[in-house]
Amino acid sequence: MSDNASDLARRMARQAEAVCRHYLSNGRREGRYWLVGDARNTPGRSMFVRLKGTESGKGAAGKWTDAATGEHGDLLDVIRETRGLVDFKDVAEEARTFLSLPHPEPERQSSPRLAPAPTGSPEAARRLFAMSQPIPRTVVDTYLRNRGITALHGTGSLRFHPRCYFRPDEHSPTESWPAMIASVTDLGGRITGVHRTWLAPDGSGKAPVDTPRRAMGDLLGHAVRFGIPPRQPTLRTRSVRRGVGALRRLLKNRSGGDRARHRRARPRRFPAGLAASARRRLGRRPHPQPQ
């Protein structure tokens, strides 16, 4: 703060006469001094401001003394007294405005840091899924399309993380690979864990690591769910990729069945002899057959 005040005072002193004409307008120049009544711009001659001199020390420009009271100071004190300011930040703001200096940016309030989540916990799983992104036009999209899975409707439980940490064991260094992140949820839709599938950078297959698929969080009794509620099918598969493929086939078959049900039913035609025999059994007269 003191360095900032000293710098502003030196800048003001280089323009001492302009400062005096602006803030001590009831005074006048006489030689190398500006004469005025006091630092509050009262008319008079008891206070004198040095207009020319060195930048610091005895005889510095911008220094003033009131012979009537013995008060002394610099041009920042003049700004404070003439404007009736109390806080230095307001004085500095006024000085910067006079000097046409840029105003400092307000200090940004740093957001409180979250406490680290325990490794492998449901909270760690939720944070990992939250920092991942949707899969369209990502490595996950390429990975699934290379396996013939192009219809990605109802796959909101899948996301992509560009640099998901992978550690082969506790004694090995940590690596980072692209990964497909699948949310594991309970029946209420709350994320309890995630399933991670590490992928090759080009999406051609899984990453070349020993265990490219791992899960974390609370998994017992929960599942990775695909589909669109409320008609969300329940699928149980060995992997996320197979689950997406099964969903695609199920939706395709379901849409095909809907189309079949909406077709207009065609009237059935029976042979004439069969129709006559049926009517005789029912005690009805057969229709005459055309000759």
mmCIF file of N, CA and C in Angstrom, residues 27 44 69 72 105 108 120 122 143-144 170-171 179 184 188 190-191 201 204 216 222-223 228 240:
data_model
loop_
_atom_site.group_PDB
_atom_site.id
_atom_site.type_symbol
_atom_site.label_atom_id
_atom_site.label_comp_id
_atom_site.label_asym_id
_atom_site.label_seq_id
_atom_site.Cartn_x
_atom_site.Cartn_y
_atom_site.Cartn_z
ATOM 1 N N GLY A 27 -6.309 29.581 -4.741
ATOM 2 C CA GLY A 27 -4.973 30.151 -4.599
ATOM 3 C C GLY A 27 -4.440 30.666 -5.920
ATOM 4 N N GLY A 44 -6.401 32.555 0.909
ATOM 5 C CA GLY A 44 -5.389 33.083 1.820
ATOM 6 C C GLY A 44 -4.003 32.874 1.256
ATOM 7 N N THR A 69 -0.388 26.828 10.792
ATOM 8 C CA THR A 69 -0.671 25.700 11.690
ATOM 9 C C THR A 69 0.503 24.752 11.849
ATOM 10 N N HIS A 72 1.895 19.890 7.268
ATOM 11 C CA HIS A 72 2.616 19.685 6.004
ATOM 12 C C HIS A 72 2.204 18.334 5.433
ATOM 13 N N GLU A 105 -8.251 -3.727 -11.120
ATOM 14 C CA GLU A 105 -9.382 -4.651 -11.159
ATOM 15 C C GLU A 105 -9.741 -5.075 -9.742
ATOM 16 N N ARG A 108 -10.736 -10.741 -7.031
ATOM 17 C CA ARG A 108 -11.692 -11.823 -7.224
ATOM 18 C C ARG A 108 -11.793 -12.658 -5.960
ATOM 19 N N GLY A 120 -12.066 -43.771 -4.708
ATOM 20 C CA GLY A 120 -13.011 -44.849 -4.981
ATOM 21 C C GLY A 120 -14.366 -44.694 -4.333
ATOM 22 N N PRO A 122 -18.265 -43.011 -3.560
ATOM 23 C CA PRO A 122 -19.349 -42.490 -4.398
ATOM 24 C C PRO A 122 -19.181 -40.998 -4.709
ATOM 25 N N TYR A 143 -15.355 -44.625 -30.855
ATOM 26 C CA TYR A 143 -15.217 -45.994 -30.347
ATOM 27 C C TYR A 143 -16.493 -46.798 -30.567
ATOM 28 N N LEU A 144 -17.648 -46.210 -30.258
ATOM 29 C CA LEU A 144 -18.908 -46.928 -30.417
ATOM 30 C C LEU A 144 -19.269 -47.109 -31.893
ATOM 31 N N GLU A 170 -0.343 -49.865 -7.043
ATOM 32 C CA GLU A 170 0.085 -48.825 -6.113
ATOM 33 C C GLU A 170 1.552 -48.468 -6.232
ATOM 34 N N HIS A 171 2.323 -49.302 -6.913
ATOM 35 C CA HIS A 171 3.752 -49.034 -7.056
ATOM 36 C C HIS A 171 4.091 -48.432 -8.427
ATOM 37 N N ALA A 179 -11.247 -41.739 -21.732
ATOM 38 C CA ALA A 179 -12.071 -42.760 -21.084
ATOM 39 C C ALA A 179 -13.540 -42.499 -21.324
ATOM 40 N N VAL A 184 -23.308 -45.069 -12.657
ATOM 41 C CA VAL A 184 -24.047 -46.133 -11.978
ATOM 42 C C VAL A 184 -25.031 -45.453 -11.031
ATOM 43 N N GLY A 188 -33.640 -44.266 -7.799
ATOM 44 C CA GLY A 188 -34.053 -42.871 -7.774
ATOM 45 C C GLY A 188 -33.262 -41.987 -8.716
ATOM 46 N N ARG A 190 -29.972 -41.385 -8.518
ATOM 47 C CA ARG A 190 -28.806 -40.778 -7.865
ATOM 48 C C ARG A 190 -27.552 -41.569 -8.209
ATOM 49 N N ILE A 191 -26.492 -40.860 -8.577
ATOM 50 C CA ILE A 191 -25.240 -41.515 -8.955
ATOM 51 C C ILE A 191 -24.570 -42.072 -7.713
ATOM 52 N N PRO A 201 -6.284 -43.285 -27.935
ATOM 53 C CA PRO A 201 -6.516 -41.872 -28.273
ATOM 54 C C PRO A 201 -7.305 -41.655 -29.553
ATOM 55 N N SER A 204 -9.939 -46.262 -31.706
ATOM 56 C CA SER A 204 -9.958 -47.527 -32.449
ATOM 57 C C SER A 204 -10.233 -48.732 -31.563
ATOM 58 N N MET A 216 -15.894 -47.878 -9.790
ATOM 59 C CA MET A 216 -15.632 -47.259 -8.499
ATOM 60 C C MET A 216 -16.939 -46.777 -7.905
ATOM 61 N N HIS A 222 -27.084 -51.614 -7.843
ATOM 62 C CA HIS A 222 -27.287 -50.492 -8.749
ATOM 63 C C HIS A 222 -26.839 -50.885 -10.152
ATOM 64 N N ALA A 223 -27.027 -49.967 -11.113
ATOM 65 C CA ALA A 223 -26.756 -50.343 -12.500
ATOM 66 C C ALA A 223 -26.484 -49.108 -13.349
ATOM 67 N N ILE A 228 -34.787 -43.940 -22.257
ATOM 68 C CA ILE A 228 -35.426 -42.667 -21.952
ATOM 69 C C ILE A 228 -36.644 -42.939 -21.092
ATOM 70 N N VAL A 240 -20.472 -52.130 -20.747
ATOM 71 C CA VAL A 240 -21.220 -50.955 -21.175
ATOM 72 C C VAL A 240 -21.435 -50.978 -22.675
#
